[in-house]
Amino acid sequence: MSEIAKTPQPPYYAVIFTSERTEGDQGYADMANRMVELAEQQPGFLGIESARDNVGITVSYWQSLEAIKDWKQQSEHQAAQSSGKELWYSNYRIRISKVEREYGI
Amino acid sequence: MSEIAKTPQPPYYAVIFTSERTEGDQGYADMANRMVELAEQQPGFLGIESARDNVGITVSYWQSLEAIKDWKQQSEHQAAQSSGKELWYSNYRIRISKVEREYGI
């Protein structure tokens, strides 16, 4: 159950992951839950937001570019990245961005 | 029907808009479609991606901070922002970020 992330004062970093899924689950939901669980344990993790209808958008928030790099190289995450390309996603984009301002209600 | 945006080489900017909806449509879907239509006509607009389940995430991409500011101040968009606070959203966050790197399949 994704909700709005409670992030600190900027600056911090956002990884915007937009994807289109292949047909069928093929272990996708379990993997996605597991990746959130693992990301939350990473140093520098600040929060995550996720939604899917025609496309899926997952935005994860991080303290630094180094924290993002460490997460990209986490071993179980690397296995998921490989399966993602082969099995779960027909298309995806990853955008690394620096959050400069934040506001809301 | 949202799909993955075809954005140029970074750097460019992303507005990450995450929201929780109130109950009922109350004109929301029409407004949301109209805002995409209007955003696409704005100078400096590069693309938009959107998904909603428990939360809604809309990421719009822009050439510059000035283009984002101009869009924020567009008159019909300003009316929608007011109604958004009063009517459509129980909570939201807006994060302005600079995309530094992009990659994908």
mmCIF file of N, CA, C and O in Angstrom, chain A:
data_model
loop_
_atom_site.group_PDB
_atom_site.id
_atom_site.type_symbol
_atom_site.label_atom_id
_atom_site.label_comp_id
_atom_site.label_asym_id
_atom_site.label_seq_id
_atom_site.Cartn_x
_atom_site.Cartn_y
_atom_site.Cartn_z
ATOM 1 N N MET A 1 0.848 -1.200 0.000
ATOM 2 C CA MET A 1 0.000 0.000 0.000
ATOM 3 C C MET A 1 0.879 1.244 0.000
ATOM 4 O O MET A 1 1.321 1.712 1.045
ATOM 5 N N SER A 2 1.121 1.779 -1.154
ATOM 6 C CA SER A 2 1.976 2.952 -1.266
ATOM 7 C C SER A 2 1.240 4.186 -0.756
ATOM 8 O O SER A 2 0.033 4.322 -0.898
ATOM 9 N N GLU A 3 1.972 5.066 -0.135
ATOM 10 C CA GLU A 3 1.418 6.362 0.243
ATOM 11 C C GLU A 3 2.454 7.444 -0.050
ATOM 12 O O GLU A 3 3.537 7.143 -0.557
ATOM 13 N N ILE A 4 2.104 8.683 0.239
ATOM 14 C CA ILE A 4 3.017 9.788 -0.030
ATOM 15 C C ILE A 4 4.210 9.717 0.928
ATOM 16 O O ILE A 4 4.019 9.606 2.137
ATOM 17 N N ALA A 5 5.411 9.776 0.375
ATOM 18 C CA ALA A 5 6.621 9.651 1.196
ATOM 19 C C ALA A 5 6.859 10.919 2.009
ATOM 20 O O ALA A 5 6.591 12.031 1.548
ATOM 21 N N LYS A 6 7.332 10.715 3.231
ATOM 22 C CA LYS A 6 7.666 11.850 4.092
ATOM 23 C C LYS A 6 9.166 12.092 3.975
ATOM 24 O O LYS A 6 9.958 11.474 4.672
ATOM 25 N N THR A 7 9.537 12.956 3.090
ATOM 26 C CA THR A 7 10.939 13.220 2.796
ATOM 27 C C THR A 7 11.426 14.456 3.549
ATOM 28 O O THR A 7 10.619 15.316 3.914
ATOM 29 N N PRO A 8 12.740 14.558 3.770
ATOM 30 C CA PRO A 8 13.282 15.711 4.501
ATOM 31 C C PRO A 8 13.344 16.950 3.605
ATOM 32 O O PRO A 8 12.974 16.907 2.438
ATOM 33 N N GLN A 9 13.840 18.032 4.152
ATOM 34 C CA GLN A 9 14.082 19.242 3.373
ATOM 35 C C GLN A 9 15.016 18.945 2.201
ATOM 36 O O GLN A 9 16.036 18.290 2.403
ATOM 37 N N PRO A 10 14.713 19.397 0.992
ATOM 38 C CA PRO A 10 15.667 19.251 -0.108
ATOM 39 C C PRO A 10 16.964 20.010 0.226
ATOM 40 O O PRO A 10 16.929 20.910 1.071
ATOM 41 N N PRO A 11 18.065 19.704 -0.451
ATOM 42 C CA PRO A 11 18.175 18.782 -1.579
ATOM 43 C C PRO A 11 18.320 17.314 -1.161
ATOM 44 O O PRO A 11 18.890 17.014 -0.127
ATOM 45 N N TYR A 12 17.771 16.445 -1.986
ATOM 46 C CA TYR A 12 17.993 14.998 -1.921
ATOM 47 C C TYR A 12 17.735 14.484 -3.335
ATOM 48 O O TYR A 12 17.477 15.287 -4.252
ATOM 49 N N TYR A 13 17.804 13.181 -3.538
ATOM 50 C CA TYR A 13 17.704 12.646 -4.896
ATOM 51 C C TYR A 13 16.455 11.776 -5.083
ATOM 52 O O TYR A 13 15.985 11.150 -4.130
ATOM 53 N N ALA A 14 15.958 11.773 -6.319
ATOM 54 C CA ALA A 14 14.815 10.928 -6.669
ATOM 55 C C ALA A 14 15.184 10.049 -7.860
ATOM 56 O O ALA A 14 15.767 10.538 -8.834
ATOM 57 N N VAL A 15 14.871 8.774 -7.764
ATOM 58 C CA VAL A 15 14.981 7.869 -8.907
ATOM 59 C C VAL A 15 13.567 7.625 -9.420
ATOM 60 O O VAL A 15 12.734 7.054 -8.716
ATOM 61 N N ILE A 16 13.310 8.115 -10.624
ATOM 62 C CA ILE A 16 11.988 7.969 -11.241
ATOM 63 C C ILE A 16 12.054 6.774 -12.190
ATOM 64 O O ILE A 16 12.757 6.812 -13.197
ATOM 65 N N PHE A 17 11.346 5.721 -11.824
ATOM 66 C CA PHE A 17 11.376 4.479 -12.602
ATOM 67 C C PHE A 17 9.990 4.284 -13.226
ATOM 68 O O PHE A 17 9.016 4.035 -12.524
ATOM 69 N N THR A 18 9.919 4.436 -14.549
ATOM 70 C CA THR A 18 8.644 4.292 -15.265
ATOM 71 C C THR A 18 8.718 3.043 -16.126
ATOM 72 O O THR A 18 9.698 2.837 -16.831
ATOM 73 N N SER A 19 7.686 2.206 -16.060
ATOM 74 C CA SER A 19 7.793 0.919 -16.757
ATOM 75 C C SER A 19 6.483 0.480 -17.374
ATOM 76 O O SER A 19 5.391 0.882 -16.939
ATOM 77 N N GLU A 20 6.604 -0.355 -18.393
ATOM 78 C CA GLU A 20 5.460 -1.067 -18.964
ATOM 79 C C GLU A 20 5.699 -2.549 -18.734
ATOM 80 O O GLU A 20 6.793 -3.049 -18.983
ATOM 81 N N ARG A 21 4.661 -3.222 -18.265
ATOM 82 C CA ARG A 21 4.787 -4.629 -17.893
ATOM 83 C C ARG A 21 4.478 -5.558 -19.055
ATOM 84 O O ARG A 21 3.673 -5.229 -19.930
ATOM 85 N N THR A 22 5.102 -6.725 -19.023
ATOM 86 C CA THR A 22 4.703 -7.824 -19.901
ATOM 87 C C THR A 22 3.414 -8.444 -19.341
ATOM 88 O O THR A 22 2.944 -8.063 -18.270
ATOM 89 N N GLU A 23 2.827 -9.401 -20.049
ATOM 90 C CA GLU A 23 1.611 -10.081 -19.579
ATOM 91 C C GLU A 23 1.917 -11.033 -18.416
ATOM 92 O O GLU A 23 2.974 -11.653 -18.400
ATOM 93 N N GLY A 24 0.976 -11.165 -17.491
ATOM 94 C CA GLY A 24 1.085 -12.180 -16.437
ATOM 95 C C GLY A 24 1.988 -11.743 -15.300
ATOM 96 O O GLY A 24 2.818 -10.851 -15.468
ATOM 97 N N ASP A 25 1.805 -12.347 -14.138
ATOM 98 C CA ASP A 25 2.573 -11.914 -12.975
ATOM 99 C C ASP A 25 4.010 -12.436 -13.005
ATOM 100 O O ASP A 25 4.949 -11.690 -12.808
ATOM 101 N N GLN A 26 4.178 -13.728 -13.196
ATOM 102 C CA GLN A 26 5.505 -14.364 -13.270
ATOM 103 C C GLN A 26 6.435 -13.989 -12.114
ATOM 104 O O GLN A 26 7.630 -13.752 -12.326
ATOM 105 N N GLY A 27 5.861 -13.894 -10.930
ATOM 106 C CA GLY A 27 6.680 -13.585 -9.754
ATOM 107 C C GLY A 27 6.910 -12.103 -9.524
ATOM 108 O O GLY A 27 7.639 -11.706 -8.605
ATOM 109 N N TYR A 28 6.276 -11.271 -10.350
ATOM 110 C CA TYR A 28 6.527 -9.835 -10.287
ATOM 111 C C TYR A 28 6.125 -9.207 -8.953
ATOM 112 O O TYR A 28 6.903 -8.452 -8.349
ATOM 113 N N ALA A 29 4.912 -9.499 -8.488
ATOM 114 C CA ALA A 29 4.391 -8.842 -7.267
ATOM 115 C C ALA A 29 5.271 -9.174 -6.055
ATOM 116 O O ALA A 29 5.620 -8.283 -5.274
ATOM 117 N N ASP A 30 5.653 -10.440 -5.928
ATOM 118 C CA ASP A 30 6.532 -10.839 -4.822
ATOM 119 C C ASP A 30 7.865 -10.098 -4.886
ATOM 120 O O ASP A 30 8.372 -9.610 -3.878
ATOM 121 N N MET A 31 8.434 -10.041 -6.090
ATOM 122 C CA MET A 31 9.710 -9.357 -6.257
ATOM 123 C C MET A 31 9.568 -7.879 -5.902
ATOM 124 O O MET A 31 10.402 -7.310 -5.184
ATOM 125 N N ALA A 32 8.496 -7.254 -6.374
ATOM 126 C CA ALA A 32 8.310 -5.815 -6.138
ATOM 127 C C ALA A 32 8.222 -5.527 -4.638
ATOM 128 O O ALA A 32 8.852 -4.589 -4.131
ATOM 129 N N ASN A 33 7.461 -6.356 -3.913
ATOM 130 C CA ASN A 33 7.366 -6.186 -2.454
ATOM 131 C C ASN A 33 8.718 -6.379 -1.783
ATOM 132 O O ASN A 33 9.095 -5.636 -0.880
ATOM 133 N N ARG A 34 9.431 -7.384 -2.242
ATOM 134 C CA ARG A 34 10.751 -7.687 -1.672
ATOM 135 C C ARG A 34 11.737 -6.535 -1.918
ATOM 136 O O ARG A 34 12.529 -6.198 -1.037
ATOM 137 N N MET A 35 11.660 -5.933 -3.093
ATOM 138 C CA MET A 35 12.590 -4.842 -3.410
ATOM 139 C C MET A 35 12.325 -3.621 -2.524
ATOM 140 O O MET A 35 13.249 -2.954 -2.088
ATOM 141 N N VAL A 36 11.053 -3.356 -2.231
ATOM 142 C CA VAL A 36 10.731 -2.246 -1.318
ATOM 143 C C VAL A 36 11.316 -2.538 0.067
ATOM 144 O O VAL A 36 11.953 -1.680 0.686
ATOM 145 N N GLU A 37 11.101 -3.771 0.527
ATOM 146 C CA GLU A 37 11.632 -4.223 1.828
ATOM 147 C C GLU A 37 13.152 -4.042 1.884
ATOM 148 O O GLU A 37 13.695 -3.558 2.880
ATOM 149 N N LEU A 38 13.824 -4.426 0.805
ATOM 150 C CA LEU A 38 15.291 -4.309 0.759
ATOM 151 C C LEU A 38 15.740 -2.853 0.663
ATOM 152 O O LEU A 38 16.694 -2.448 1.332
ATOM 153 N N ALA A 39 15.056 -2.073 -0.175
ATOM 154 C CA ALA A 39 15.435 -0.667 -0.347
ATOM 155 C C ALA A 39 15.365 0.059 0.992
ATOM 156 O O ALA A 39 16.246 0.851 1.336
ATOM 157 N N GLU A 40 14.313 -0.257 1.756
ATOM 158 C CA GLU A 40 14.126 0.393 3.065
ATOM 159 C C GLU A 40 15.280 0.134 4.020
ATOM 160 O O GLU A 40 15.478 0.876 4.975
ATOM 161 N N GLN A 41 16.005 -0.953 3.773
ATOM 162 C CA GLN A 41 17.151 -1.284 4.631
ATOM 163 C C GLN A 41 18.451 -0.639 4.168
ATOM 164 O O GLN A 41 19.479 -0.743 4.834
ATOM 165 N N GLN A 42 18.434 -0.029 2.986
ATOM 166 C CA GLN A 42 19.666 0.547 2.438
ATOM 167 C C GLN A 42 20.029 1.850 3.138
ATOM 168 O O GLN A 42 19.143 2.659 3.441
ATOM 169 N N PRO A 43 21.326 2.103 3.328
ATOM 170 C CA PRO A 43 21.749 3.404 3.848
ATOM 171 C C PRO A 43 21.349 4.517 2.877
ATOM 172 O O PRO A 43 21.484 4.343 1.661
ATOM 173 N N GLY A 44 20.853 5.592 3.423
ATOM 174 C CA GLY A 44 20.509 6.744 2.588
ATOM 175 C C GLY A 44 19.131 6.688 1.966
ATOM 176 O O GLY A 44 18.744 7.609 1.245
ATOM 177 N N PHE A 45 18.372 5.620 2.237
ATOM 178 C CA PHE A 45 17.002 5.524 1.714
ATOM 179 C C PHE A 45 16.101 6.504 2.456
ATOM 180 O O PHE A 45 16.105 6.555 3.681
ATOM 181 N N LEU A 46 15.285 7.277 1.717
ATOM 182 C CA LEU A 46 14.420 8.274 2.349
ATOM 183 C C LEU A 46 12.931 7.987 2.215
ATOM 184 O O LEU A 46 12.128 8.495 2.990
ATOM 185 N N GLY A 47 12.556 7.190 1.200
ATOM 186 C CA GLY A 47 11.130 6.924 1.011
ATOM 187 C C GLY A 47 10.856 6.409 -0.387
ATOM 188 O O GLY A 47 11.737 6.441 -1.255
ATOM 189 N N ILE A 48 9.631 5.927 -0.611
ATOM 190 C CA ILE A 48 9.270 5.398 -1.927
ATOM 191 C C ILE A 48 7.778 5.594 -2.165
ATOM 192 O O ILE A 48 6.977 5.540 -1.233
ATOM 193 N N GLU A 49 7.432 5.877 -3.408
ATOM 194 C CA GLU A 49 6.034 6.030 -3.821
ATOM 195 C C GLU A 49 5.845 5.222 -5.094
ATOM 196 O O GLU A 49 6.720 5.210 -5.953
ATOM 197 N N SER A 50 4.682 4.601 -5.229
ATOM 198 C CA SER A 50 4.494 3.710 -6.354
ATOM 199 C C SER A 50 3.033 3.675 -6.781
ATOM 200 O O SER A 50 2.138 3.705 -5.940
ATOM 201 N N ALA A 51 2.796 3.645 -8.083
ATOM 202 C CA ALA A 51 1.437 3.513 -8.616
ATOM 203 C C ALA A 51 1.535 2.859 -9.984
ATOM 204 O O ALA A 51 2.537 3.015 -10.695
ATOM 205 N N ARG A 52 0.503 2.101 -10.327
ATOM 206 C CA ARG A 52 0.488 1.493 -11.661
ATOM 207 C C ARG A 52 -0.924 1.483 -12.209
ATOM 208 O O ARG A 52 -1.851 1.101 -11.524
ATOM 209 N N ASP A 53 -1.088 1.935 -13.467
ATOM 210 C CA ASP A 53 -2.260 1.572 -14.264
ATOM 211 C C ASP A 53 -1.759 1.223 -15.666
ATOM 212 O O ASP A 53 -1.303 0.111 -15.862
ATOM 213 N N ASN A 54 -1.823 2.150 -16.636
ATOM 214 C CA ASN A 54 -1.246 1.790 -17.947
ATOM 215 C C ASN A 54 0.265 1.668 -17.887
ATOM 216 O O ASN A 54 0.853 0.802 -18.519
ATOM 217 N N VAL A 55 0.879 2.572 -17.171
ATOM 218 C CA VAL A 55 2.304 2.448 -16.871
ATOM 219 C C VAL A 55 2.458 2.341 -15.362
ATOM 220 O O VAL A 55 1.537 2.669 -14.606
ATOM 221 N N GLY A 56 3.599 1.880 -14.940
ATOM 222 C CA GLY A 56 3.941 1.907 -13.530
ATOM 223 C C GLY A 56 4.946 3.012 -13.292
ATOM 224 O O GLY A 56 5.841 3.233 -14.116
ATOM 225 N N ILE A 57 4.762 3.740 -12.210
ATOM 226 C CA ILE A 57 5.751 4.755 -11.815
ATOM 227 C C ILE A 57 6.136 4.481 -10.370
ATOM 228 O O ILE A 57 5.270 4.418 -9.498
ATOM 229 N N THR A 58 7.420 4.266 -10.143
ATOM 230 C CA THR A 58 7.933 4.142 -8.788
ATOM 231 C C THR A 58 8.993 5.215 -8.609
ATOM 232 O O THR A 58 9.924 5.302 -9.404
ATOM 233 N N VAL A 59 8.803 6.050 -7.599
ATOM 234 C CA VAL A 59 9.805 7.067 -7.298
ATOM 235 C C VAL A 59 10.413 6.726 -5.942
ATOM 236 O O VAL A 59 9.689 6.622 -4.944
ATOM 237 N N SER A 60 11.714 6.493 -5.920
ATOM 238 C CA SER A 60 12.385 6.273 -4.634
ATOM 239 C C SER A 60 13.277 7.480 -4.355
ATOM 240 O O SER A 60 13.813 8.107 -5.280
ATOM 241 N N TYR A 61 13.374 7.816 -3.073
ATOM 242 C CA TYR A 61 14.088 9.024 -2.651
ATOM 243 C C TYR A 61 15.318 8.634 -1.839
ATOM 244 O O TYR A 61 15.252 7.714 -1.002
ATOM 245 N N TRP A 62 16.422 9.344 -2.077
ATOM 246 C CA TRP A 62 17.726 8.964 -1.524
ATOM 247 C C TRP A 62 18.506 10.202 -1.091
ATOM 248 O O TRP A 62 18.379 11.263 -1.689
ATOM 249 N N GLN A 63 19.363 9.971 -0.092
ATOM 250 C CA GLN A 63 20.164 11.066 0.449
ATOM 251 C C GLN A 63 21.237 11.564 -0.521
ATOM 252 O O GLN A 63 21.610 12.734 -0.488
ATOM 253 N N SER A 64 21.763 10.672 -1.337
ATOM 254 C CA SER A 64 22.919 11.016 -2.173
ATOM 255 C C SER A 64 22.988 10.124 -3.410
ATOM 256 O O SER A 64 22.354 9.065 -3.466
ATOM 257 N N LEU A 65 23.779 10.544 -4.373
ATOM 258 C CA LEU A 65 24.017 9.714 -5.561
ATOM 259 C C LEU A 65 24.733 8.428 -5.184
ATOM 260 O O LEU A 65 24.525 7.381 -5.807
ATOM 261 N N GLU A 66 25.563 8.504 -4.178
ATOM 262 C CA GLU A 66 26.282 7.306 -3.730
ATOM 263 C C GLU A 66 25.310 6.256 -3.172
ATOM 264 O O GLU A 66 25.461 5.061 -3.423
ATOM 265 N N ALA A 67 24.314 6.719 -2.427
ATOM 266 C CA ALA A 67 23.304 5.792 -1.899
ATOM 267 C C ALA A 67 22.552 5.111 -3.044
ATOM 268 O O ALA A 67 22.238 3.912 -2.982
ATOM 269 N N ILE A 68 22.274 5.861 -4.108
ATOM 270 C CA ILE A 68 21.585 5.294 -5.281
ATOM 271 C C ILE A 68 22.466 4.245 -5.955
ATOM 272 O O ILE A 68 22.003 3.174 -6.348
ATOM 273 N N LYS A 69 23.745 4.559 -6.073
ATOM 274 C CA LYS A 69 24.695 3.632 -6.705
ATOM 275 C C LYS A 69 24.807 2.338 -5.893
ATOM 276 O O LYS A 69 24.814 1.235 -6.453
ATOM 277 N N ASP A 70 24.871 2.480 -4.583
ATOM 278 C CA ASP A 70 24.953 1.298 -3.714
ATOM 279 C C ASP A 70 23.705 0.418 -3.860
ATOM 280 O O ASP A 70 23.804 -0.810 -3.874
ATOM 281 N N TRP A 71 22.553 1.055 -3.943
ATOM 282 C CA TRP A 71 21.301 0.305 -4.117
ATOM 283 C C TRP A 71 21.288 -0.402 -5.480
ATOM 284 O O TRP A 71 20.896 -1.563 -5.580
ATOM 285 N N LYS A 72 21.737 0.290 -6.520
ATOM 286 C CA LYS A 72 21.786 -0.317 -7.861
ATOM 287 C C LYS A 72 22.658 -1.572 -7.845
ATOM 288 O O LYS A 72 22.411 -2.539 -8.558
ATOM 289 N N GLN A 73 23.699 -1.551 -6.992
ATOM 290 C CA GLN A 73 24.650 -2.668 -6.984
ATOM 291 C C GLN A 73 24.341 -3.724 -5.934
ATOM 292 O O GLN A 73 25.052 -4.726 -5.842
ATOM 293 N N GLN A 74 23.300 -3.519 -5.141
ATOM 294 C CA GLN A 74 22.916 -4.509 -4.132
ATOM 295 C C GLN A 74 22.618 -5.830 -4.855
ATOM 296 O O GLN A 74 21.928 -5.837 -5.876
ATOM 297 N N SER A 75 23.129 -6.956 -4.328
ATOM 298 C CA SER A 75 23.148 -8.186 -5.129
ATOM 299 C C SER A 75 21.761 -8.724 -5.479
ATOM 300 O O SER A 75 21.505 -9.077 -6.631
ATOM 301 N N GLU A 76 20.856 -8.763 -4.510
ATOM 302 C CA GLU A 76 19.509 -9.266 -4.816
ATOM 303 C C GLU A 76 18.778 -8.312 -5.781
ATOM 304 O O GLU A 76 17.999 -8.746 -6.631
ATOM 305 N N HIS A 77 19.063 -7.034 -5.640
ATOM 306 C CA HIS A 77 18.487 -6.043 -6.547
ATOM 307 C C HIS A 77 19.040 -6.228 -7.964
ATOM 308 O O HIS A 77 18.319 -6.092 -8.952
ATOM 309 N N GLN A 78 20.310 -6.554 -8.061
ATOM 310 C CA GLN A 78 20.907 -6.788 -9.392
ATOM 311 C C GLN A 78 20.262 -7.975 -10.092
ATOM 312 O O GLN A 78 20.005 -7.936 -11.302
ATOM 313 N N ALA A 79 19.980 -9.029 -9.332
ATOM 314 C CA ALA A 79 19.289 -10.192 -9.907
ATOM 315 C C ALA A 79 17.900 -9.782 -10.403
ATOM 316 O O ALA A 79 17.471 -10.188 -11.496
ATOM 317 N N ALA A 80 17.215 -8.949 -9.615
ATOM 318 C CA ALA A 80 15.884 -8.473 -10.020
ATOM 319 C C ALA A 80 15.970 -7.604 -11.274
ATOM 320 O O ALA A 80 15.111 -7.672 -12.153
ATOM 321 N N GLN A 81 17.021 -6.796 -11.376
ATOM 322 C CA GLN A 81 17.202 -5.958 -12.570
ATOM 323 C C GLN A 81 17.362 -6.827 -13.821
ATOM 324 O O GLN A 81 16.779 -6.532 -14.880
ATOM 325 N N SER A 82 18.112 -7.906 -13.698
ATOM 326 C CA SER A 82 18.293 -8.811 -14.843
ATOM 327 C C SER A 82 16.977 -9.454 -15.251
ATOM 328 O O SER A 82 16.615 -9.474 -16.427
ATOM 329 N N SER A 83 16.254 -9.985 -14.251
ATOM 330 C CA SER A 83 14.961 -10.610 -14.559
ATOM 331 C C SER A 83 13.979 -9.584 -15.099
ATOM 332 O O SER A 83 13.138 -9.906 -15.934
ATOM 333 N N GLY A 84 14.083 -8.363 -14.611
ATOM 334 C CA GLY A 84 13.201 -7.299 -15.092
ATOM 335 C C GLY A 84 13.328 -7.098 -16.590
ATOM 336 O O GLY A 84 12.323 -7.024 -17.304
ATOM 337 N N LYS A 85 14.551 -7.054 -17.064
ATOM 338 C CA LYS A 85 14.786 -6.850 -18.502
ATOM 339 C C LYS A 85 14.288 -8.031 -19.321
ATOM 340 O O LYS A 85 13.798 -7.875 -20.432
ATOM 341 N N GLU A 86 14.444 -9.234 -18.759
ATOM 342 C CA GLU A 86 14.127 -10.450 -19.518
ATOM 343 C C GLU A 86 12.654 -10.835 -19.437
ATOM 344 O O GLU A 86 12.118 -11.448 -20.354
ATOM 345 N N LEU A 87 12.028 -10.519 -18.286
ATOM 346 C CA LEU A 87 10.767 -11.170 -17.956
ATOM 347 C C LEU A 87 9.609 -10.194 -17.714
ATOM 348 O O LEU A 87 8.517 -10.369 -18.241
ATOM 349 N N TRP A 88 9.840 -9.193 -16.863
ATOM 350 C CA TRP A 88 8.720 -8.417 -16.331
ATOM 351 C C TRP A 88 8.375 -7.161 -17.121
ATOM 352 O O TRP A 88 7.255 -6.693 -17.098
ATOM 353 N N TYR A 89 9.403 -6.560 -17.753
ATOM 354 C CA TYR A 89 9.163 -5.253 -18.384
ATOM 355 C C TYR A 89 9.316 -5.323 -19.896
ATOM 356 O O TYR A 89 10.293 -5.864 -20.395
ATOM 357 N N SER A 90 8.350 -4.756 -20.604
ATOM 358 C CA SER A 90 8.515 -4.623 -22.053
ATOM 359 C C SER A 90 9.259 -3.330 -22.377
ATOM 360 O O SER A 90 9.836 -3.184 -23.451
ATOM 361 N N ASN A 91 9.228 -2.401 -21.453
ATOM 362 C CA ASN A 91 9.907 -1.127 -21.660
ATOM 363 C C ASN A 91 10.073 -0.449 -20.301
ATOM 364 O O ASN A 91 9.222 -0.604 -19.427
ATOM 365 N N TYR A 92 11.142 0.280 -20.112
ATOM 366 C CA TYR A 92 11.269 1.106 -18.901
ATOM 367 C C TYR A 92 12.247 2.250 -19.118
ATOM 368 O O TYR A 92 13.094 2.195 -20.013
ATOM 369 N N ARG A 93 12.106 3.272 -18.305
ATOM 370 C CA ARG A 93 13.083 4.368 -18.248
ATOM 371 C C ARG A 93 13.404 4.601 -16.784
ATOM 372 O O ARG A 93 12.513 4.543 -15.923
ATOM 373 N N ILE A 94 14.665 4.898 -16.525
ATOM 374 C CA ILE A 94 15.094 5.297 -15.187
ATOM 375 C C ILE A 94 15.707 6.677 -15.294
ATOM 376 O O ILE A 94 16.568 6.910 -16.151
ATOM 377 N N ARG A 95 15.221 7.578 -14.457
ATOM 378 C CA ARG A 95 15.749 8.950 -14.463
ATOM 379 C C ARG A 95 16.235 9.287 -13.058
ATOM 380 O O ARG A 95 15.482 9.151 -12.089
ATOM 381 N N ILE A 96 17.485 9.702 -12.982
ATOM 382 C CA ILE A 96 18.080 10.099 -11.706
ATOM 383 C C ILE A 96 18.005 11.610 -11.616
ATOM 384 O O ILE A 96 18.520 12.309 -12.496
ATOM 385 N N SER A 97 17.358 12.111 -10.567
ATOM 386 C CA SER A 97 17.172 13.558 -10.479
ATOM 387 C C SER A 97 17.431 14.069 -9.071
ATOM 388 O O SER A 97 17.332 13.329 -8.091
ATOM 389 N N LYS A 98 17.780 15.327 -9.024
ATOM 390 C CA LYS A 98 18.063 15.994 -7.747
ATOM 391 C C LYS A 98 16.872 16.878 -7.381
ATOM 392 O O LYS A 98 16.555 17.814 -8.113
ATOM 393 N N VAL A 99 16.234 16.565 -6.257
ATOM 394 C CA VAL A 99 15.068 17.351 -5.832
ATOM 395 C C VAL A 99 15.565 18.666 -5.217
ATOM 396 O O VAL A 99 16.375 18.657 -4.283
ATOM 397 N N GLU A 100 15.092 19.761 -5.769
ATOM 398 C CA GLU A 100 15.555 21.075 -5.335
ATOM 399 C C GLU A 100 14.527 21.792 -4.471
ATOM 400 O O GLU A 100 14.871 22.618 -3.642
ATOM 401 N N ARG A 101 13.247 21.488 -4.700
ATOM 402 C CA ARG A 101 12.179 22.136 -3.929
ATOM 403 C C ARG A 101 11.051 21.166 -3.705
ATOM 404 O O ARG A 101 10.792 20.309 -4.546
ATOM 405 N N GLU A 102 10.366 21.312 -2.580
ATOM 406 C CA GLU A 102 9.247 20.440 -2.272
ATOM 407 C C GLU A 102 8.181 21.243 -1.545
ATOM 408 O O GLU A 102 8.488 22.025 -0.662
ATOM 409 N N TYR A 103 6.923 21.063 -1.928
ATOM 410 C CA TYR A 103 5.840 21.700 -1.200
ATOM 411 C C TYR A 103 4.564 20.894 -1.347
ATOM 412 O O TYR A 103 4.502 19.956 -2.158
ATOM 413 N N GLY A 104 3.559 21.224 -0.556
ATOM 414 C CA GLY A 104 2.319 20.447 -0.602
ATOM 415 C C GLY A 104 1.256 21.087 0.246
ATOM 416 O O GLY A 104 1.346 22.262 0.609
ATOM 417 N N ILE A 105 0.232 20.296 0.544
ATOM 418 C CA ILE A 105 -0.858 20.778 1.395
ATOM 419 C C ILE A 105 -0.314 20.959 2.809
ATOM 420 O O ILE A 105 0.404 20.105 3.303
#
